[in-house]
Amino acid sequence: MKKLLLTAAIGMMAAISYSQENVVTVDAQLRTRGEHNNGAITPHKTGQQASNFINERARLSMDFKRQNLELKASVQHTGVWGQDDIKQPNGRATMNEAWAKLTFADNFFAQLGRQQLSYDDERILGALDWNVNGNWHDALKLGYQDFYNQVHLILAMNQEKENNHGDYYSGPMPYKNMQTLWYHYQSDMLPLGVSMLAMNLGREVGTEGHGRTNYLQTLGTDINFKPMDWRLHAAFYYQMGKNLTTRKVSAWMASIKAEYDIDPMLSVYAGYDYLSGNDGSVKMKAFNALYGTHHKFYGAMDFFPGTISSGLQDIQAGASSKPLDWLSVKLDYHYFLAAQQVSTLGKAFGHEIDLQATAKIARDVTLMGGFSTMFGTEVMDYMKGGNHKKFQDWAWIQLNIAPRVLFTKW
């Protein structure tokens, strides 16, 4: 009898082990982009020459899943063609992702390790996929999810090495520690999604032995409403605490956007963004968009990073079309102004026009290209340098090859 029970127990354990399906996927990416820069990021002065270069990302990712366990590792090599000697190795191979995720009782999970943090429209936290390297964070993420609700608690602490004395941090990451709470509600009665975010950032100031950690808080909400052929979006964030120079902060940003599908092949949109700027008061009032995907919002030429002392207003409109199943085209217009008066010159930075086309030319192969130009003002010259009378433009073409090279179950 005992022998029979033991045999049955071993059989049941084997059956349970076998029923826990293992899934392995391996994905590869080779993304090559050539750029012609005649005034992007930093406007050119008269007489300055345009630059041309090719950057590339080679990435290999492996994902393993089994019931309540998921493990992902992603290694990449990035750089510019010609950056290295013809026969000399380099050290730019990095881990883009390396994390493990444990799920408990179907609704709770813990994810630990290097991971991308992408939330809502990526205004504050984004993967920044446009950049050849992308964004990542070394963190612990604890979460809960059901049909209506998602809650994430993110905890991160950075250090340069295994210190024996003290924990002053002046390393490459932009913060020493971070605590972020994110909540999202998705209605089943309405096409409505609402998110709330609360982030506390600890950043080091001073020098080792005489340093201190200053904390900056960012609080906000992100709302999406999609009735019929409309897509409506609004966001608001407020910042307080202290910046890196121990100056008190009181800054905010707001965004509103409406998009309408005229037909399945054509949609149009209009929107307005406001980022507060310094007004001469004691407090720091320039909003800092932190680790978002700025390229997505404030013009493709990237004149305006996460924070600008004068603040920013962005009046925007555009259209996107899909004339063919394999081809889409997008046209964007931005009229940029400062939030505060700039010297005696006014507020207007100028007009930017961005054109982008995307073509799926084969399975797992996408070809993209774009052209942008900026018609600046004296305010632009004062704030960003360059000469607004010189023609400023930027063009690029990108080939993205991203196949799934392996998918297996057992």
Coordinates of C-alpha atoms in Angstrom, one line a residue, residues 3-388:
K3 CA 4.6 1.5 -2.3
L4 CA 1.4 2.3 -4.2
L5 CA 0.9 5.6 -2.5
L6 CA 4.5 6.6 -3.1
T7 CA 4.2 5.7 -6.8
A8 CA 1.0 7.7 -7.1
A9 CA 2.6 10.7 -5.3
I10 CA 5.6 10.6 -7.7
G11 CA 3.3 10.4 -10.6
M12 CA 1.2 13.3 -9.5
M13 CA 4.3 15.5 -8.9
A14 CA 5.6 14.6 -12.4
A15 CA 2.2 15.4 -13.9
I16 CA 2.1 18.8 -12.1
S17 CA 5.7 19.6 -13.2
Y18 CA 4.8 18.6 -16.7
S19 CA 1.6 20.7 -16.7
Q20 CA 3.6 23.8 -15.8
E21 CA 4.2 24.8 -19.4
N22 CA 7.6 26.4 -20.1
V23 CA 7.7 29.1 -22.8
V24 CA 11.0 30.5 -24.2
T25 CA 11.2 33.3 -26.8
V26 CA 14.3 34.9 -28.3
D27 CA 14.0 38.2 -30.1
A28 CA 16.7 40.0 -32.1
Q29 CA 16.9 43.6 -33.3
L30 CA 19.2 45.4 -35.6
R31 CA 18.2 49.1 -36.0
T32 CA 20.4 51.3 -38.1
R33 CA 19.6 55.1 -38.5
G34 CA 21.4 57.6 -40.7
E35 CA 21.0 61.3 -39.7
H36 CA 21.6 64.6 -41.5
N37 CA 21.8 67.3 -38.7
N38 CA 21.8 70.9 -39.9
G39 CA 20.5 72.5 -36.7
A40 CA 18.7 69.9 -34.6
I41 CA 19.1 69.8 -30.8
T42 CA 21.4 72.9 -31.0
P43 CA 20.5 75.5 -33.7
H44 CA 23.4 76.3 -36.1
K45 CA 25.1 79.6 -36.4
T46 CA 26.0 81.2 -39.8
G47 CA 28.9 79.3 -41.3
Q48 CA 28.5 76.1 -39.3
Q49 CA 28.5 73.0 -41.3
A50 CA 25.9 70.2 -41.2
S51 CA 26.9 66.8 -39.7
N52 CA 26.1 63.3 -41.0
F53 CA 26.4 60.1 -39.1
I54 CA 24.9 56.6 -38.7
N55 CA 24.0 55.1 -35.4
E56 CA 23.1 51.5 -34.7
R57 CA 21.6 49.2 -32.1
A58 CA 22.1 45.5 -32.0
R59 CA 20.0 43.9 -29.3
L60 CA 19.3 40.2 -28.4
S61 CA 16.5 39.4 -25.8
M62 CA 15.5 36.2 -24.2
D63 CA 12.3 35.7 -22.2
F64 CA 11.4 32.6 -20.2
K65 CA 7.9 32.0 -18.7
R66 CA 6.6 29.2 -16.4
Q67 CA 3.4 29.6 -14.6
N68 CA 4.2 32.2 -11.9
L69 CA 7.8 32.9 -13.0
E70 CA 9.2 35.1 -15.8
L71 CA 12.8 35.9 -16.5
K72 CA 14.1 38.3 -19.1
A73 CA 17.6 39.2 -20.2
S74 CA 18.4 41.7 -23.0
V75 CA 21.9 42.6 -24.1
Q76 CA 22.7 45.3 -26.6
H77 CA 25.6 47.0 -28.4
T78 CA 25.1 50.6 -29.5
G79 CA 27.2 53.3 -31.1
V80 CA 28.0 55.2 -34.2
W81 CA 29.6 53.7 -37.3
G82 CA 33.4 54.5 -37.2
Q83 CA 33.5 55.1 -33.5
D84 CA 35.9 52.2 -32.9
D85 CA 39.2 51.2 -34.4
I86 CA 39.0 48.6 -37.2
K87 CA 40.5 45.9 -35.0
Q88 CA 40.0 47.1 -31.5
P89 CA 37.1 45.8 -29.3
N90 CA 35.0 48.2 -27.3
G91 CA 33.0 48.1 -24.1
R92 CA 29.6 49.5 -25.1
A93 CA 27.8 46.2 -24.8
T94 CA 25.3 46.7 -21.9
M95 CA 22.4 44.9 -20.3
N96 CA 19.3 46.8 -21.4
E97 CA 17.1 44.5 -19.3
A98 CA 17.8 41.8 -16.7
W99 CA 14.9 41.0 -14.4
A100 CA 12.9 38.3 -12.8
K101 CA 9.1 38.5 -12.1
L102 CA 7.3 36.4 -9.6
T103 CA 3.5 36.2 -9.6
F104 CA 1.4 35.4 -6.5
A105 CA -2.3 34.4 -6.4
D106 CA -2.7 35.6 -10.0
N107 CA -3.1 39.3 -9.0
F108 CA 0.2 40.2 -7.2
F109 CA 3.7 40.3 -8.6
A110 CA 7.3 41.3 -7.7
Q111 CA 9.7 42.3 -10.5
L112 CA 13.4 42.8 -9.6
G113 CA 16.3 43.9 -11.6
R114 CA 17.2 46.2 -14.6
Q115 CA 13.9 47.1 -16.3
Q116 CA 12.3 49.7 -18.5
L117 CA 9.7 51.9 -16.8
S118 CA 7.0 53.1 -19.2
Y119 CA 3.9 54.6 -17.9
D120 CA 0.8 56.2 -19.5
D121 CA 2.0 58.4 -22.4
E122 CA 5.6 58.3 -21.2
R123 CA 5.5 62.0 -20.2
I124 CA 7.4 61.4 -16.9
L125 CA 8.7 57.8 -17.2
G126 CA 9.4 56.4 -20.6
A127 CA 11.4 53.7 -22.3
L128 CA 12.8 56.4 -24.8
D129 CA 13.0 53.8 -27.6
W130 CA 13.9 56.6 -30.1
N131 CA 17.3 57.0 -28.4
V132 CA 19.8 54.3 -29.6
N133 CA 20.4 53.3 -26.0
G134 CA 16.9 53.6 -24.4
N135 CA 16.2 54.2 -20.8
W136 CA 16.4 51.6 -18.0
H137 CA 16.2 51.6 -14.2
D138 CA 17.6 49.1 -11.6
A139 CA 14.6 48.7 -9.3
L140 CA 12.2 46.6 -7.4
K141 CA 8.6 46.8 -8.7
L142 CA 5.7 45.5 -6.6
G143 CA 2.3 45.3 -8.2
Y144 CA -1.4 44.3 -8.1
Q145 CA -3.7 43.9 -11.1
D146 CA -7.3 43.0 -11.8
F147 CA -9.8 43.7 -14.5
Y148 CA -10.3 47.4 -13.4
N149 CA -7.2 48.3 -11.4
Q150 CA -3.4 48.3 -11.6
V151 CA -1.1 49.4 -8.8
H152 CA 2.7 49.6 -9.0
L153 CA 5.2 50.5 -6.3
I154 CA 8.7 51.1 -7.6
L155 CA 11.7 51.3 -5.3
A156 CA 15.2 52.1 -6.5
M157 CA 18.6 52.8 -4.8
N158 CA 21.8 53.5 -6.7
Q159 CA 25.4 53.4 -5.6
E160 CA 28.7 53.5 -7.5
K161 CA 30.4 50.6 -5.7
E162 CA 30.2 48.5 -2.6
N163 CA 31.1 51.2 -0.1
N164 CA 32.7 50.6 3.2
H165 CA 32.0 54.1 4.6
G166 CA 29.0 56.3 3.8
D167 CA 26.7 56.2 0.8
Y168 CA 27.3 59.5 -1.1
Y169 CA 26.3 59.0 -4.7
S170 CA 27.7 61.0 -7.7
G171 CA 27.4 58.2 -10.3
P172 CA 26.0 58.1 -13.8
M173 CA 22.3 57.6 -12.8
P174 CA 20.4 60.9 -12.4
Y175 CA 19.2 60.0 -9.0
K176 CA 20.4 58.3 -5.8
N177 CA 17.0 56.8 -4.8
M178 CA 13.4 56.7 -6.1
Q179 CA 10.1 55.7 -4.7
T180 CA 7.1 55.8 -7.1
L181 CA 3.5 54.8 -6.7
W182 CA 1.3 54.5 -9.8
Y183 CA -2.4 53.6 -10.0
H184 CA -4.5 53.1 -13.1
Y185 CA -8.3 52.6 -13.3
Q186 CA -9.9 51.3 -16.5
S187 CA -13.7 51.6 -16.7
D188 CA -15.8 48.9 -18.3
M189 CA -18.8 51.2 -18.6
L190 CA -17.0 54.0 -20.5
P191 CA -14.0 54.1 -22.7
L192 CA -12.2 55.9 -19.9
G193 CA -8.8 55.3 -18.3
V194 CA -7.4 57.4 -15.4
S195 CA -3.9 57.2 -13.9
M196 CA -2.3 58.8 -10.9
L197 CA 1.4 59.0 -10.2
A198 CA 3.4 60.1 -7.1
M199 CA 7.2 60.1 -7.3
N200 CA 9.8 61.0 -4.7
L201 CA 13.3 61.4 -6.1
G202 CA 16.4 61.6 -3.9
R203 CA 19.4 63.4 -5.6
E204 CA 22.8 64.1 -4.1
V205 CA 24.3 67.6 -3.8
G206 CA 27.6 68.8 -2.4
T207 CA 30.7 66.7 -2.2
E208 CA 31.5 63.4 -0.6
G209 CA 31.7 63.8 3.2
H210 CA 29.8 67.1 3.0
G211 CA 26.9 66.0 0.7
R212 CA 23.2 65.8 1.4
T213 CA 20.2 64.2 -0.4
N214 CA 17.6 66.6 -1.7
Y215 CA 14.2 65.3 -2.5
L216 CA 11.9 66.3 -5.3
Q217 CA 8.2 65.2 -5.4
T218 CA 6.2 64.9 -8.6
L219 CA 2.4 64.3 -8.4
G220 CA 0.0 64.1 -11.3
T221 CA -2.7 62.4 -13.3
D222 CA -3.2 61.2 -16.8
I223 CA -6.7 60.8 -18.4
N224 CA -7.8 59.1 -21.6
F225 CA -11.3 59.1 -23.0
K226 CA -12.0 57.5 -26.3
P227 CA -15.7 57.9 -27.4
M228 CA -16.5 56.6 -30.9
D229 CA -14.0 58.2 -33.4
W230 CA -12.5 60.5 -30.8
R231 CA -9.4 60.1 -28.7
L232 CA -9.2 62.7 -25.9
H233 CA -6.2 63.0 -23.5
A234 CA -5.3 65.3 -20.6
A235 CA -2.5 65.3 -18.1
F236 CA -1.5 67.5 -15.2
Y237 CA 1.6 67.2 -12.9
Y238 CA 2.9 69.4 -10.0
Q239 CA 6.4 69.4 -8.6
M240 CA 7.6 70.5 -5.1
G241 CA 10.5 69.8 -2.8
K242 CA 14.1 70.9 -3.7
N243 CA 16.3 70.8 -6.8
L244 CA 20.0 70.0 -7.0
T245 CA 21.0 73.4 -5.8
T246 CA 18.7 73.1 -2.7
R247 CA 16.4 75.7 -4.2
K248 CA 12.7 75.1 -3.3
V249 CA 10.6 74.0 -6.2
S250 CA 7.0 74.9 -7.2
A251 CA 6.4 73.9 -10.8
W252 CA 3.7 72.4 -12.9
M253 CA 2.7 71.3 -16.4
A254 CA -0.5 70.6 -18.2
S255 CA -1.4 69.0 -21.5
I256 CA -4.6 68.5 -23.5
K257 CA -5.0 66.8 -26.9
A258 CA -7.9 65.8 -29.1
E259 CA -7.7 63.4 -32.0
Y260 CA -10.4 62.5 -34.5
D261 CA -10.6 59.8 -37.1
I262 CA -12.1 61.2 -40.2
D263 CA -12.1 57.8 -41.8
P264 CA -10.0 54.6 -41.4
M265 CA -7.2 56.1 -43.5
L266 CA -7.1 59.7 -42.1
S267 CA -7.0 61.3 -38.6
V268 CA -6.3 64.8 -37.4
Y269 CA -5.4 66.2 -34.0
A270 CA -4.8 69.4 -32.1
G271 CA -3.3 70.0 -28.7
Y272 CA -1.6 72.3 -26.2
D273 CA 1.2 71.8 -23.7
Y274 CA 2.3 74.2 -20.9
L275 CA 5.4 73.7 -18.8
S276 CA 5.9 76.4 -16.2
G277 CA 9.1 78.5 -16.1
N278 CA 11.2 80.6 -13.8
D279 CA 9.7 84.1 -13.1
G280 CA 12.4 85.7 -11.0
S281 CA 11.0 84.5 -7.7
V282 CA 13.0 82.7 -5.1
K283 CA 11.4 79.4 -5.9
M284 CA 12.4 77.2 -8.8
K285 CA 9.4 77.2 -11.1
A286 CA 10.8 75.5 -14.3
F287 CA 9.1 72.1 -14.6
N288 CA 11.3 69.1 -15.1
A289 CA 9.8 66.3 -17.2
L290 CA 12.4 63.9 -15.7
Y291 CA 12.7 60.6 -17.5
G292 CA 10.0 60.8 -20.1
T293 CA 10.3 60.4 -23.9
H294 CA 10.7 64.1 -24.7
H295 CA 11.2 63.4 -28.4
K296 CA 7.6 62.3 -28.6
F297 CA 6.1 65.6 -27.4
Y298 CA 8.2 68.7 -28.0
G299 CA 9.1 68.5 -31.6
A300 CA 11.2 65.9 -33.4
M301 CA 14.3 68.3 -33.6
D302 CA 14.6 68.0 -29.8
F303 CA 15.3 71.7 -29.1
F304 CA 13.4 71.4 -25.8
P305 CA 14.7 68.8 -23.3
G306 CA 13.0 67.8 -20.0
T307 CA 13.4 71.3 -18.5
I308 CA 13.9 74.8 -19.8
S309 CA 14.3 77.8 -17.5
S310 CA 11.8 80.0 -19.4
G311 CA 9.2 77.2 -19.5
L312 CA 7.5 76.2 -22.7
Q313 CA 4.2 76.5 -24.5
D314 CA 3.5 74.1 -27.4
I315 CA 0.6 74.8 -29.7
Q316 CA 0.4 71.7 -31.9
A317 CA -1.7 70.3 -34.8
G318 CA -1.2 67.5 -37.2
A319 CA -2.6 64.7 -39.4
S320 CA -1.8 61.1 -40.0
S321 CA -2.7 59.0 -42.9
K322 CA -2.5 55.3 -43.9
P323 CA -3.0 55.3 -47.7
L324 CA -1.8 51.7 -48.0
D325 CA -1.8 48.8 -45.7
W326 CA 2.0 48.9 -45.6
L327 CA 2.5 52.7 -45.5
S328 CA 1.7 55.5 -43.0
V329 CA 2.5 59.2 -43.2
K330 CA 2.4 61.7 -40.4
L331 CA 2.7 65.5 -40.5
D332 CA 3.1 67.6 -37.3
Y333 CA 3.2 71.4 -36.7
H334 CA 4.4 73.1 -33.5
Y335 CA 4.3 76.7 -32.5
F336 CA 6.6 77.1 -29.5
L337 CA 6.6 79.9 -27.0
A338 CA 8.2 80.5 -23.6
A339 CA 6.0 80.4 -20.6
Q340 CA 7.7 83.5 -19.3
Q341 CA 8.9 86.7 -21.0
V342 CA 12.5 86.3 -22.3
S343 CA 14.5 89.4 -21.8
T344 CA 12.8 92.2 -23.8
L345 CA 12.4 90.0 -26.9
G346 CA 9.0 88.4 -26.1
K347 CA 8.0 84.7 -25.9
A348 CA 7.9 83.2 -29.3
F349 CA 10.5 80.6 -30.1
G350 CA 9.2 79.8 -33.6
H351 CA 7.5 77.2 -35.8
E352 CA 8.6 73.6 -36.3
I353 CA 7.3 71.3 -39.0
D354 CA 7.9 67.5 -38.8
L355 CA 7.2 65.0 -41.5
Q356 CA 7.5 61.2 -41.0
A357 CA 6.8 58.1 -43.2
T358 CA 6.8 54.5 -42.1
A359 CA 6.8 51.5 -44.5
K360 CA 6.6 47.8 -43.7
I361 CA 8.7 46.5 -46.5
A362 CA 8.9 42.8 -45.4
R363 CA 8.1 40.6 -42.5
D364 CA 9.9 41.9 -39.4
V365 CA 11.4 44.7 -41.5
T366 CA 10.3 48.4 -41.2
L367 CA 11.7 51.4 -43.1
M368 CA 11.2 54.9 -41.6
G369 CA 12.2 58.3 -42.6
G370 CA 11.6 61.9 -41.7
F371 CA 12.4 65.6 -42.4
S372 CA 12.0 68.5 -40.0
T373 CA 12.7 72.2 -40.1
M374 CA 12.5 75.1 -37.6
F375 CA 11.8 78.7 -38.4
G376 CA 13.1 80.4 -35.3
T377 CA 13.1 83.9 -33.8
E378 CA 15.5 86.1 -31.8
V379 CA 14.1 84.5 -28.7
M380 CA 15.3 81.1 -29.9
D381 CA 18.8 82.6 -30.6
Y382 CA 18.9 84.1 -27.0
M383 CA 17.8 80.9 -25.3
K384 CA 19.4 78.2 -27.5
G385 CA 22.1 79.9 -29.5
G386 CA 22.5 79.8 -33.3
N387 CA 21.2 82.2 -35.9
H388 CA 17.4 82.0 -36.7

